[in-house]
Amino acid sequence: QKEVEQNSGPLSVPEGAIASLNCTYSDRGSQSFFWYRQYSGKSPELIMFIYSNGDKEDGRFTAQLNKASQYVSLLIRDSQPSDSATYLCATDSWGKLQFGAGTQVVVTP
Amino acid sequence: GAVVSQHPSRVICKSGTSVKIECRSLDFQATTMFWYRQFPKQSLMLMATSNEGSKATYEQGVEKDKFLINHASLTLSTLTVTSAHPEDSSFYICSASFGTAKNIQYFGAGTRLSVL
């Protein structure tokens, strides 16, 4: 069983709409959760991190964490073509990041 | 802030040669640096974790004699792929963390290695 699971997509989102990305994890001991954006051929770029249950907003991005359900999500509001990328979910496990395989998002004009 | 520089960005080499990749933290002292490998359409796989002045800790299945890691200072870590073979062709990415927020990692731009 993979430790961090994401739907691979692609997730097609009309420009201006909300993109909703989901991630589940298996390690109940995980305390920190991260969302990275990775453009094709580039390295990951940190978008947000969240430690506590609930929502955390940063600009057009909102991360949501539910530790009881072992679930973390990312919402992208007012999606733009520049948001087209692969989004990686990661959890901290004993000081190391465990990455999901990523969800590809395609924002269509 | 928190800029990580990685060089070279791309390298093409012949089978059997060794390749060195550098990872530098430009505006902070990196207490810990990480090396990842990413194959096409796959996620990042951690290869090793290194702390300044100590030996790197390798993940299971990663050959430490093939992937030599040196973390000589708080701003520089190097990965040397020794006797590279075509199956070592991949995207190698370093990251660094600092201070109390050790689990927040900042990534270098990555090195695409192609072994002919």
JSON list of C-alpha atoms in Angstrom, two decimals:
[
{"chain": "A", "resi": 1, "resn": "GLN", "atom": "CA", "xyz": [0.00, 0.00, 0.00]},
{"chain": "A", "resi": 2, "resn": "LYS", "atom": "CA", "xyz": [1.33, 3.39, -0.99]},
{"chain": "A", "resi": 3, "resn": "GLU", "atom": "CA", "xyz": [1.88, 5.71, 1.93]},
{"chain": "A", "resi": 4, "resn": "VAL", "atom": "CA", "xyz": [0.59, 8.80, 0.15]},
{"chain": "A", "resi": 5, "resn": "GLU", "atom": "CA", "xyz": [-2.06, 8.40, -2.51]},
{"chain": "A", "resi": 6, "resn": "GLN", "atom": "CA", "xyz": [-3.29, 10.86, -5.08]},
{"chain": "A", "resi": 7, "resn": "ASN", "atom": "CA", "xyz": [-5.46, 10.59, -8.14]},
{"chain": "A", "resi": 8, "resn": "SER", "atom": "CA", "xyz": [-3.08, 10.85, -11.08]},
{"chain": "A", "resi": 9, "resn": "GLY", "atom": "CA", "xyz": [-5.53, 12.76, -13.26]},
{"chain": "A", "resi": 10, "resn": "PRO", "atom": "CA", "xyz": [-5.40, 14.58, -15.52]},
{"chain": "A", "resi": 11, "resn": "LEU", "atom": "CA", "xyz": [-7.86, 16.87, -13.85]},
{"chain": "A", "resi": 12, "resn": "SER", "atom": "CA", "xyz": [-9.29, 19.20, -16.45]},
{"chain": "A", "resi": 13, "resn": "VAL", "atom": "CA", "xyz": [-10.48, 22.53, -15.06]},
{"chain": "A", "resi": 14, "resn": "PRO", "atom": "CA", "xyz": [-12.00, 25.45, -17.00]},
{"chain": "A", "resi": 15, "resn": "GLU", "atom": "CA", "xyz": [-10.22, 28.74, -16.55]},
{"chain": "A", "resi": 16, "resn": "GLY", "atom": "CA", "xyz": [-11.68, 30.65, -13.63]},
{"chain": "A", "resi": 17, "resn": "ALA", "atom": "CA", "xyz": [-13.11, 27.54, -11.95]},
{"chain": "A", "resi": 18, "resn": "ILE", "atom": "CA", "xyz": [-12.04, 25.84, -8.74]},
{"chain": "A", "resi": 19, "resn": "ALA", "atom": "CA", "xyz": [-9.64, 22.90, -8.92]},
{"chain": "A", "resi": 20, "resn": "SER", "atom": "CA", "xyz": [-9.98, 20.41, -6.10]},
{"chain": "A", "resi": 21, "resn": "LEU", "atom": "CA", "xyz": [-7.15, 17.98, -5.39]},
{"chain": "A", "resi": 22, "resn": "ASN", "atom": "CA", "xyz": [-7.24, 15.19, -2.86]},
{"chain": "A", "resi": 23, "resn": "CYS", "atom": "CA", "xyz": [-4.62, 13.21, -0.98]},
{"chain": "A", "resi": 24, "resn": "THR", "atom": "CA", "xyz": [-4.82, 10.41, 1.56]},
{"chain": "A", "resi": 25, "resn": "TYR", "atom": "CA", "xyz": [-2.01, 9.11, 3.71]},
{"chain": "A", "resi": 26, "resn": "SER", "atom": "CA", "xyz": [-1.44, 6.00, 5.76]},
{"chain": "A", "resi": 27, "resn": "ASP", "atom": "CA", "xyz": [0.95, 7.12, 8.50]},
{"chain": "A", "resi": 28, "resn": "ARG", "atom": "CA", "xyz": [-1.16, 8.30, 11.43]},
{"chain": "A", "resi": 29, "resn": "GLY", "atom": "CA", "xyz": [1.98, 9.72, 13.00]},
{"chain": "A", "resi": 30, "resn": "SER", "atom": "CA", "xyz": [2.38, 12.32, 10.25]},
{"chain": "A", "resi": 31, "resn": "GLN", "atom": "CA", "xyz": [2.16, 15.79, 11.65]},
{"chain": "A", "resi": 32, "resn": "SER", "atom": "CA", "xyz": [3.04, 18.00, 8.70]},
{"chain": "A", "resi": 33, "resn": "PHE", "atom": "CA", "xyz": [1.55, 18.10, 5.24]},
{"chain": "A", "resi": 34, "resn": "PHE", "atom": "CA", "xyz": [2.77, 19.83, 2.13]},
{"chain": "A", "resi": 35, "resn": "TRP", "atom": "CA", "xyz": [1.60, 20.70, -1.32]},
{"chain": "A", "resi": 36, "resn": "TYR", "atom": "CA", "xyz": [4.18, 21.19, -4.05]},
{"chain": "A", "resi": 37, "resn": "ARG", "atom": "CA", "xyz": [3.66, 22.27, -7.65]},
{"chain": "A", "resi": 38, "resn": "GLN", "atom": "CA", "xyz": [5.87, 20.76, -10.33]},
{"chain": "A", "resi": 39, "resn": "TYR", "atom": "CA", "xyz": [5.92, 22.01, -13.88]},
{"chain": "A", "resi": 40, "resn": "SER", "atom": "CA", "xyz": [7.01, 19.56, -16.54]},
{"chain": "A", "resi": 41, "resn": "GLY", "atom": "CA", "xyz": [10.78, 19.12, -16.51]},
{"chain": "A", "resi": 42, "resn": "LYS", "atom": "CA", "xyz": [11.20, 21.31, -13.43]},
{"chain": "A", "resi": 43, "resn": "SER", "atom": "CA", "xyz": [11.72, 20.65, -9.75]},
{"chain": "A", "resi": 44, "resn": "PRO", "atom": "CA", "xyz": [8.96, 20.95, -7.13]},
{"chain": "A", "resi": 45, "resn": "GLU", "atom": "CA", "xyz": [8.00, 24.31, -5.73]},
{"chain": "A", "resi": 46, "resn": "LEU", "atom": "CA", "xyz": [6.43, 24.60, -2.28]},
{"chain": "A", "resi": 47, "resn": "ILE", "atom": "CA", "xyz": [2.91, 26.03, -2.38]},
{"chain": "A", "resi": 48, "resn": "MET", "atom": "CA", "xyz": [1.63, 25.47, 1.13]},
{"chain": "A", "resi": 49, "resn": "PHE", "atom": "CA", "xyz": [2.08, 23.49, 4.28]},
{"chain": "A", "resi": 50, "resn": "ILE", "atom": "CA", "xyz": [-0.44, 22.73, 6.99]},
{"chain": "A", "resi": 51, "resn": "TYR", "atom": "CA", "xyz": [-0.07, 21.27, 10.45]},
{"chain": "A", "resi": 52, "resn": "SER", "atom": "CA", "xyz": [-3.47, 21.65, 12.09]},
{"chain": "A", "resi": 53, "resn": "ASN", "atom": "CA", "xyz": [-6.90, 20.30, 11.28]},
{"chain": "A", "resi": 54, "resn": "GLY", "atom": "CA", "xyz": [-9.05, 22.68, 9.32]},
{"chain": "A", "resi": 55, "resn": "ASP", "atom": "CA", "xyz": [-8.40, 25.12, 6.53]},
{"chain": "A", "resi": 56, "resn": "LYS", "atom": "CA", "xyz": [-5.42, 27.27, 5.69]},
{"chain": "A", "resi": 57, "resn": "GLU", "atom": "CA", "xyz": [-5.69, 29.90, 3.00]},
{"chain": "A", "resi": 58, "resn": "ASP", "atom": "CA", "xyz": [-2.93, 31.60, 1.04]},
{"chain": "A", "resi": 59, "resn": "GLY", "atom": "CA", "xyz": [-4.04, 33.72, -1.88]},
{"chain": "A", "resi": 60, "resn": "ARG", "atom": "CA", "xyz": [-5.92, 31.53, -4.34]},
{"chain": "A", "resi": 61, "resn": "PHE", "atom": "CA", "xyz": [-4.89, 28.36, -2.55]},
{"chain": "A", "resi": 62, "resn": "THR", "atom": "CA", "xyz": [-6.63, 26.67, 0.37]},
{"chain": "A", "resi": 63, "resn": "ALA", "atom": "CA", "xyz": [-5.31, 23.56, 2.07]},
{"chain": "A", "resi": 64, "resn": "GLN", "atom": "CA", "xyz": [-7.65, 21.44, 4.15]},
{"chain": "A", "resi": 65, "resn": "LEU", "atom": "CA", "xyz": [-6.56, 18.83, 6.66]},
{"chain": "A", "resi": 66, "resn": "ASN", "atom": "CA", "xyz": [-8.54, 16.14, 8.43]},
{"chain": "A", "resi": 67, "resn": "LYS", "atom": "CA", "xyz": [-6.23, 13.99, 10.51]},
{"chain": "A", "resi": 68, "resn": "ALA", "atom": "CA", "xyz": [-9.01, 11.68, 11.70]},
{"chain": "A", "resi": 69, "resn": "SER", "atom": "CA", "xyz": [-9.77, 10.77, 8.10]},
{"chain": "A", "resi": 70, "resn": "GLN", "atom": "CA", "xyz": [-6.09, 10.95, 7.09]},
{"chain": "A", "resi": 71, "resn": "TYR", "atom": "CA", "xyz": [-7.03, 13.27, 4.31]},
{"chain": "A", "resi": 72, "resn": "VAL", "atom": "CA", "xyz": [-5.55, 16.50, 2.98]},
{"chain": "A", "resi": 73, "resn": "SER", "atom": "CA", "xyz": [-6.81, 18.53, 0.06]},
{"chain": "A", "resi": 74, "resn": "LEU", "atom": "CA", "xyz": [-5.88, 21.57, -1.98]},
{"chain": "A", "resi": 75, "resn": "LEU", "atom": "CA", "xyz": [-8.30, 23.98, -3.58]},
{"chain": "A", "resi": 76, "resn": "ILE", "atom": "CA", "xyz": [-7.18, 26.35, -6.31]},
{"chain": "A", "resi": 77, "resn": "ARG", "atom": "CA", "xyz": [-9.63, 29.17, -6.86]},
{"chain": "A", "resi": 78, "resn": "ASP", "atom": "CA", "xyz": [-9.92, 31.17, -10.09]},
{"chain": "A", "resi": 79, "resn": "SER", "atom": "CA", "xyz": [-7.74, 28.64, -11.90]},
{"chain": "A", "resi": 80, "resn": "GLN", "atom": "CA", "xyz": [-5.40, 30.10, -14.50]},
{"chain": "A", "resi": 81, "resn": "PRO", "atom": "CA", "xyz": [-3.61, 28.41, -17.42]},
{"chain": "A", "resi": 82, "resn": "SER", "atom": "CA", "xyz": [-0.36, 28.97, -15.48]},
{"chain": "A", "resi": 83, "resn": "ASP", "atom": "CA", "xyz": [-1.72, 26.63, -12.80]},
{"chain": "A", "resi": 84, "resn": "SER", "atom": "CA", "xyz": [-1.41, 23.74, -15.26]},
{"chain": "A", "resi": 85, "resn": "ALA", "atom": "CA", "xyz": [1.13, 21.48, -13.57]},
{"chain": "A", "resi": 86, "resn": "THR", "atom": "CA", "xyz": [1.46, 18.37, -11.47]},
{"chain": "A", "resi": 87, "resn": "TYR", "atom": "CA", "xyz": [0.63, 18.87, -7.80]},
{"chain": "A", "resi": 88, "resn": "LEU", "atom": "CA", "xyz": [2.46, 16.71, -5.31]},
{"chain": "A", "resi": 89, "resn": "CYS", "atom": "CA", "xyz": [1.15, 15.97, -1.85]},
{"chain": "A", "resi": 90, "resn": "ALA", "atom": "CA", "xyz": [3.76, 15.13, 0.79]},
{"chain": "A", "resi": 91, "resn": "THR", "atom": "CA", "xyz": [3.70, 14.14, 4.41]},
{"chain": "A", "resi": 92, "resn": "ASP", "atom": "CA", "xyz": [6.45, 14.31, 6.96]},
{"chain": "A", "resi": 93, "resn": "SER", "atom": "CA", "xyz": [7.36, 10.91, 8.30]},
{"chain": "A", "resi": 94, "resn": "TRP", "atom": "CA", "xyz": [10.22, 10.70, 10.79]},
{"chain": "A", "resi": 95, "resn": "GLY", "atom": "CA", "xyz": [11.88, 13.77, 9.33]},
{"chain": "A", "resi": 96, "resn": "LYS", "atom": "CA", "xyz": [11.54, 12.67, 5.73]},
{"chain": "A", "resi": 97, "resn": "LEU", "atom": "CA", "xyz": [9.00, 13.68, 3.15]},
{"chain": "A", "resi": 98, "resn": "GLN", "atom": "CA", "xyz": [6.86, 10.97, 1.61]},
{"chain": "A", "resi": 99, "resn": "PHE", "atom": "CA", "xyz": [5.52, 12.10, -1.73]},
{"chain": "A", "resi": 100, "resn": "GLY", "atom": "CA", "xyz": [2.47, 11.03, -3.60]},
{"chain": "A", "resi": 101, "resn": "ALA", "atom": "CA", "xyz": [2.70, 10.37, -7.31]},
{"chain": "A", "resi": 102, "resn": "GLY", "atom": "CA", "xyz": [1.03, 13.69, -8.06]},
{"chain": "A", "resi": 103, "resn": "THR", "atom": "CA", "xyz": [-2.13, 14.90, -9.74]},
{"chain": "A", "resi": 104, "resn": "GLN", "atom": "CA", "xyz": [-1.82, 16.51, -13.15]},
{"chain": "A", "resi": 105, "resn": "VAL", "atom": "CA", "xyz": [-3.99, 19.59, -13.51]},
{"chain": "A", "resi": 106, "resn": "VAL", "atom": "CA", "xyz": [-4.85, 21.03, -16.91]},
{"chain": "A", "resi": 107, "resn": "VAL", "atom": "CA", "xyz": [-6.55, 24.42, -16.95]},
{"chain": "A", "resi": 108, "resn": "THR", "atom": "CA", "xyz": [-8.35, 24.98, -20.21]},
{"chain": "A", "resi": 109, "resn": "PRO", "atom": "CA", "xyz": [-8.98, 28.51, -21.55]},
{"chain": "B", "resi": 1, "resn": "GLY", "atom": "CA", "xyz": [14.92, 33.83, 0.61]},
{"chain": "B", "resi": 2, "resn": "ALA", "atom": "CA", "xyz": [15.62, 30.08, 0.89]},
{"chain": "B", "resi": 3, "resn": "VAL", "atom": "CA", "xyz": [17.22, 29.68, -2.50]},
{"chain": "B", "resi": 4, "resn": "VAL", "atom": "CA", "xyz": [18.86, 26.39, -3.41]},
{"chain": "B", "resi": 5, "resn": "SER", "atom": "CA", "xyz": [21.16, 26.31, -6.41]},
{"chain": "B", "resi": 6, "resn": "GLN", "atom": "CA", "xyz": [21.91, 23.05, -8.21]},
{"chain": "B", "resi": 7, "resn": "HIS", "atom": "CA", "xyz": [24.45, 22.49, -10.97]},
{"chain": "B", "resi": 8, "resn": "PRO", "atom": "CA", "xyz": [24.69, 21.33, -13.63]},
{"chain": "B", "resi": 9, "resn": "SER", "atom": "CA", "xyz": [21.13, 21.46, -14.89]},
{"chain": "B", "resi": 10, "resn": "ARG", "atom": "CA", "xyz": [21.82, 18.84, -17.50]},
{"chain": "B", "resi": 11, "resn": "VAL", "atom": "CA", "xyz": [24.63, 16.43, -18.15]},
{"chain": "B", "resi": 12, "resn": "ILE", "atom": "CA", "xyz": [25.20, 13.84, -20.83]},
{"chain": "B", "resi": 13, "resn": "CYS", "atom": "CA", "xyz": [27.97, 11.34, -20.26]},
{"chain": "B", "resi": 14, "resn": "LYS", "atom": "CA", "xyz": [29.29, 8.07, -21.52]},
{"chain": "B", "resi": 15, "resn": "SER", "atom": "CA", "xyz": [28.66, 4.83, -19.69]},
{"chain": "B", "resi": 16, "resn": "GLY", "atom": "CA", "xyz": [31.33, 4.16, -17.07]},
{"chain": "B", "resi": 17, "resn": "THR", "atom": "CA", "xyz": [32.15, 7.77, -16.29]},
{"chain": "B", "resi": 18, "resn": "SER", "atom": "CA", "xyz": [31.46, 9.57, -13.03]},
{"chain": "B", "resi": 19, "resn": "VAL", "atom": "CA", "xyz": [29.32, 12.65, -12.67]},
{"chain": "B", "resi": 20, "resn": "LYS", "atom": "CA", "xyz": [29.30, 15.16, -9.83]},
{"chain": "B", "resi": 21, "resn": "ILE", "atom": "CA", "xyz": [26.25, 17.26, -8.99]},
{"chain": "B", "resi": 22, "resn": "GLU", "atom": "CA", "xyz": [26.48, 20.24, -6.65]},
{"chain": "B", "resi": 23, "resn": "CYS", "atom": "CA", "xyz": [23.77, 21.61, -4.40]},
{"chain": "B", "resi": 24, "resn": "ARG", "atom": "CA", "xyz": [24.24, 24.94, -2.64]},
{"chain": "B", "resi": 25, "resn": "SER", "atom": "CA", "xyz": [22.06, 26.88, -0.25]},
{"chain": "B", "resi": 26, "resn": "LEU", "atom": "CA", "xyz": [22.61, 30.49, -1.26]},
{"chain": "B", "resi": 27, "resn": "ASP", "atom": "CA", "xyz": [21.02, 32.53, 1.51]},
{"chain": "B", "resi": 28, "resn": "PHE", "atom": "CA", "xyz": [20.82, 30.20, 4.47]},
{"chain": "B", "resi": 29, "resn": "GLN", "atom": "CA", "xyz": [22.78, 27.52, 6.25]},
{"chain": "B", "resi": 30, "resn": "ALA", "atom": "CA", "xyz": [21.32, 24.13, 5.47]},
{"chain": "B", "resi": 31, "resn": "THR", "atom": "CA", "xyz": [21.38, 21.86, 8.46]},
{"chain": "B", "resi": 32, "resn": "THR", "atom": "CA", "xyz": [20.10, 19.00, 6.35]},
{"chain": "B", "resi": 33, "resn": "MET", "atom": "CA", "xyz": [20.21, 18.30, 2.64]},
{"chain": "B", "resi": 34, "resn": "PHE", "atom": "CA", "xyz": [18.29, 15.64, 0.78]},
{"chain": "B", "resi": 35, "resn": "TRP", "atom": "CA", "xyz": [18.88, 13.94, -2.55]},
{"chain": "B", "resi": 36, "resn": "TYR", "atom": "CA", "xyz": [16.00, 12.63, -4.63]},
{"chain": "B", "resi": 37, "resn": "ARG", "atom": "CA", "xyz": [15.66, 10.82, -7.91]},
{"chain": "B", "resi": 38, "resn": "GLN", "atom": "CA", "xyz": [12.65, 11.07, -10.18]},
{"chain": "B", "resi": 39, "resn": "PHE", "atom": "CA", "xyz": [11.94, 8.84, -13.16]},
{"chain": "B", "resi": 40, "resn": "PRO", "atom": "CA", "xyz": [9.47, 9.98, -15.84]},
{"chain": "B", "resi": 41, "resn": "LYS", "atom": "CA", "xyz": [5.84, 10.06, -14.70]},
{"chain": "B", "resi": 42, "resn": "GLN", "atom": "CA", "xyz": [6.85, 8.97, -11.21]},
{"chain": "B", "resi": 43, "resn": "SER", "atom": "CA", "xyz": [7.11, 10.75, -7.92]},
{"chain": "B", "resi": 44, "resn": "LEU", "atom": "CA", "xyz": [10.22, 11.79, -6.08]},
{"chain": "B", "resi": 45, "resn": "MET", "atom": "CA", "xyz": [12.09, 9.00, -4.38]},
{"chain": "B", "resi": 46, "resn": "LEU", "atom": "CA", "xyz": [14.39, 9.92, -1.53]},
{"chain": "B", "resi": 47, "resn": "MET", "atom": "CA", "xyz": [17.89, 8.57, -2.04]},
{"chain": "B", "resi": 48, "resn": "ALA", "atom": "CA", "xyz": [19.70, 9.89, 1.00]},
{"chain": "B", "resi": 49, "resn": "THR", "atom": "CA", "xyz": [19.75, 12.45, 3.76]},
{"chain": "B", "resi": 50, "resn": "SER", "atom": "CA", "xyz": [22.91, 14.28, 4.71]},
{"chain": "B", "resi": 51, "resn": "ASN", "atom": "CA", "xyz": [23.84, 16.47, 7.62]},
{"chain": "B", "resi": 52, "resn": "GLU", "atom": "CA", "xyz": [26.87, 18.72, 7.55]},
{"chain": "B", "resi": 53, "resn": "GLY", "atom": "CA", "xyz": [30.00, 16.97, 8.77]},
{"chain": "B", "resi": 54, "resn": "SER", "atom": "CA", "xyz": [28.51, 13.51, 9.06]},
{"chain": "B", "resi": 55, "resn": "LYS", "atom": "CA", "xyz": [27.98, 10.55, 6.78]},
{"chain": "B", "resi": 56, "resn": "ALA", "atom": "CA", "xyz": [24.89, 10.47, 4.68]},
{"chain": "B", "resi": 57, "resn": "THR", "atom": "CA", "xyz": [22.03, 8.17, 5.55]},
{"chain": "B", "resi": 58, "resn": "TYR", "atom": "CA", "xyz": [20.94, 6.19, 2.51]},
{"chain": "B", "resi": 59, "resn": "GLU", "atom": "CA", "xyz": [17.49, 4.83, 1.86]},
{"chain": "B", "resi": 60, "resn": "GLN", "atom": "CA", "xyz": [17.00, 1.12, 1.45]},
{"chain": "B", "resi": 61, "resn": "GLY", "atom": "CA", "xyz": [18.04, -0.08, -1.97]},
{"chain": "B", "resi": 62, "resn": "VAL", "atom": "CA", "xyz": [20.31, 2.88, -2.73]},
{"chain": "B", "resi": 63, "resn": "GLU", "atom": "CA", "xyz": [23.94, 1.86, -3.23]},
{"chain": "B", "resi": 64, "resn": "LYS", "atom": "CA", "xyz": [26.12, 4.14, -1.13]},
{"chain": "B", "resi": 65, "resn": "ASP", "atom": "CA", "xyz": [29.25, 3.19, -3.06]},
{"chain": "B", "resi": 66, "resn": "LYS", "atom": "CA", "xyz": [27.62, 4.17, -6.32]},
{"chain": "B", "resi": 67, "resn": "PHE", "atom": "CA", "xyz": [26.01, 7.39, -5.15]},
{"chain": "B", "resi": 68, "resn": "LEU", "atom": "CA", "xyz": [28.63, 9.21, -3.10]},
{"chain": "B", "resi": 69, "resn": "ILE", "atom": "CA", "xyz": [27.35, 12.10, -1.03]},
{"chain": "B", "resi": 70, "resn": "ASN", "atom": "CA", "xyz": [29.54, 14.69, 0.59]},
{"chain": "B", "resi": 71, "resn": "HIS", "atom": "CA", "xyz": [28.19, 17.44, 2.83]},
{"chain": "B", "resi": 72, "resn": "ALA", "atom": "CA", "xyz": [31.37, 19.31, 3.69]},
{"chain": "B", "resi": 73, "resn": "SER", "atom": "CA", "xyz": [29.81, 22.60, 4.73]},
{"chain": "B", "resi": 74, "resn": "LEU", "atom": "CA", "xyz": [26.50, 24.08, 5.78]},
{"chain": "B", "resi": 75, "resn": "THR", "atom": "CA", "xyz": [25.97, 25.44, 2.28]},
{"chain": "B", "resi": 76, "resn": "LEU", "atom": "CA", "xyz": [27.25, 22.71, -0.01]},
{"chain": "B", "resi": 77, "resn": "SER", "atom": "CA", "xyz": [26.42, 19.08, -0.66]},
{"chain": "B", "resi": 78, "resn": "THR", "atom": "CA", "xyz": [27.57, 17.03, -3.63]},
{"chain": "B", "resi": 79, "resn": "LEU", "atom": "CA", "xyz": [26.29, 13.83, -5.19]},
{"chain": "B", "resi": 80, "resn": "THR", "atom": "CA", "xyz": [28.68, 11.83, -7.33]},
{"chain": "B", "resi": 81, "resn": "VAL", "atom": "CA", "xyz": [27.26, 9.10, -9.52]},
{"chain": "B", "resi": 82, "resn": "THR", "atom": "CA", "xyz": [30.17, 6.74, -9.99]},
{"chain": "B", "resi": 83, "resn": "SER", "atom": "CA", "xyz": [30.56, 4.53, -13.05]},
{"chain": "B", "resi": 84, "resn": "ALA", "atom": "CA", "xyz": [27.26, 5.71, -14.44]},
{"chain": "B", "resi": 85, "resn": "HIS", "atom": "CA", "xyz": [25.20, 3.37, -16.59]},
{"chain": "B", "resi": 86, "resn": "PRO", "atom": "CA", "xyz": [22.16, 4.03, -18.79]},
{"chain": "B", "resi": 87, "resn": "GLU", "atom": "CA", "xyz": [19.83, 2.86, -16.02]},
{"chain": "B", "resi": 88, "resn": "ASP", "atom": "CA", "xyz": [21.11, 5.73, -13.86]},
{"chain": "B", "resi": 89, "resn": "SER", "atom": "CA", "xyz": [19.64, 8.20, -16.32]},
{"chain": "B", "resi": 90, "resn": "SER", "atom": "CA", "xyz": [17.10, 10.19, -14.32]},
{"chain": "B", "resi": 91, "resn": "PHE", "atom": "CA", "xyz": [16.22, 13.58, -12.87]},
{"chain": "B", "resi": 92, "resn": "TYR", "atom": "CA", "xyz": [18.22, 14.16, -9.69]},
{"chain": "B", "resi": 93, "resn": "ILE", "atom": "CA", "xyz": [16.97, 16.84, -7.31]},
{"chain": "B", "resi": 94, "resn": "CYS", "atom": "CA", "xyz": [18.45, 18.15, -4.09]},
{"chain": "B", "resi": 95, "resn": "SER", "atom": "CA", "xyz": [16.65, 19.98, -1.33]},
{"chain": "B", "resi": 96, "resn": "ALA", "atom": "CA", "xyz": [17.67, 21.69, 1.86]},
{"chain": "B", "resi": 97, "resn": "SER", "atom": "CA", "xyz": [16.09, 22.58, 5.15]},
{"chain": "B", "resi": 98, "resn": "PHE", "atom": "CA", "xyz": [17.22, 24.73, 8.05]},
{"chain": "B", "resi": 99, "resn": "GLY", "atom": "CA", "xyz": [16.51, 25.80, 11.56]},
{"chain": "B", "resi": 100, "resn": "THR", "atom": "CA", "xyz": [13.65, 24.39, 13.58]},
{"chain": "B", "resi": 101, "resn": "ALA", "atom": "CA", "xyz": [11.42, 23.93, 10.51]},
{"chain": "B", "resi": 102, "resn": "LYS", "atom": "CA", "xyz": [13.45, 21.00, 9.32]},
{"chain": "B", "resi": 103, "resn": "ASN", "atom": "CA", "xyz": [10.53, 19.44, 7.51]},
{"chain": "B", "resi": 104, "resn": "ILE", "atom": "CA", "xyz": [10.14, 22.39, 5.15]},
{"chain": "B", "resi": 105, "resn": "GLN", "atom": "CA", "xyz": [12.35, 21.59, 2.21]},
{"chain": "B", "resi": 106, "resn": "TYR", "atom": "CA", "xyz": [13.42, 23.95, -0.52]},
{"chain": "B", "resi": 107, "resn": "PHE", "atom": "CA", "xyz": [14.35, 22.34, -3.78]},
{"chain": "B", "resi": 108, "resn": "GLY", "atom": "CA", "xyz": [17.09, 22.96, -6.28]},
{"chain": "B", "resi": 109, "resn": "ALA", "atom": "CA", "xyz": [16.27, 23.14, -9.98]},
{"chain": "B", "resi": 110, "resn": "GLY", "atom": "CA", "xyz": [17.31, 19.56, -10.58]},
{"chain": "B", "resi": 111, "resn": "THR", "atom": "CA", "xyz": [19.88, 17.84, -12.79]},
{"chain": "B", "resi": 112, "resn": "ARG", "atom": "CA", "xyz": [18.84, 15.77, -15.75]},
{"chain": "B", "resi": 113, "resn": "LEU", "atom": "CA", "xyz": [21.39, 13.00, -16.23]},
{"chain": "B", "resi": 114, "resn": "SER", "atom": "CA", "xyz": [21.55, 11.10, -19.49]},
{"chain": "B", "resi": 115, "resn": "VAL", "atom": "CA", "xyz": [24.01, 8.22, -19.68]},
{"chain": "B", "resi": 116, "resn": "LEU", "atom": "CA", "xyz": [24.77, 7.00, -23.19]}
]
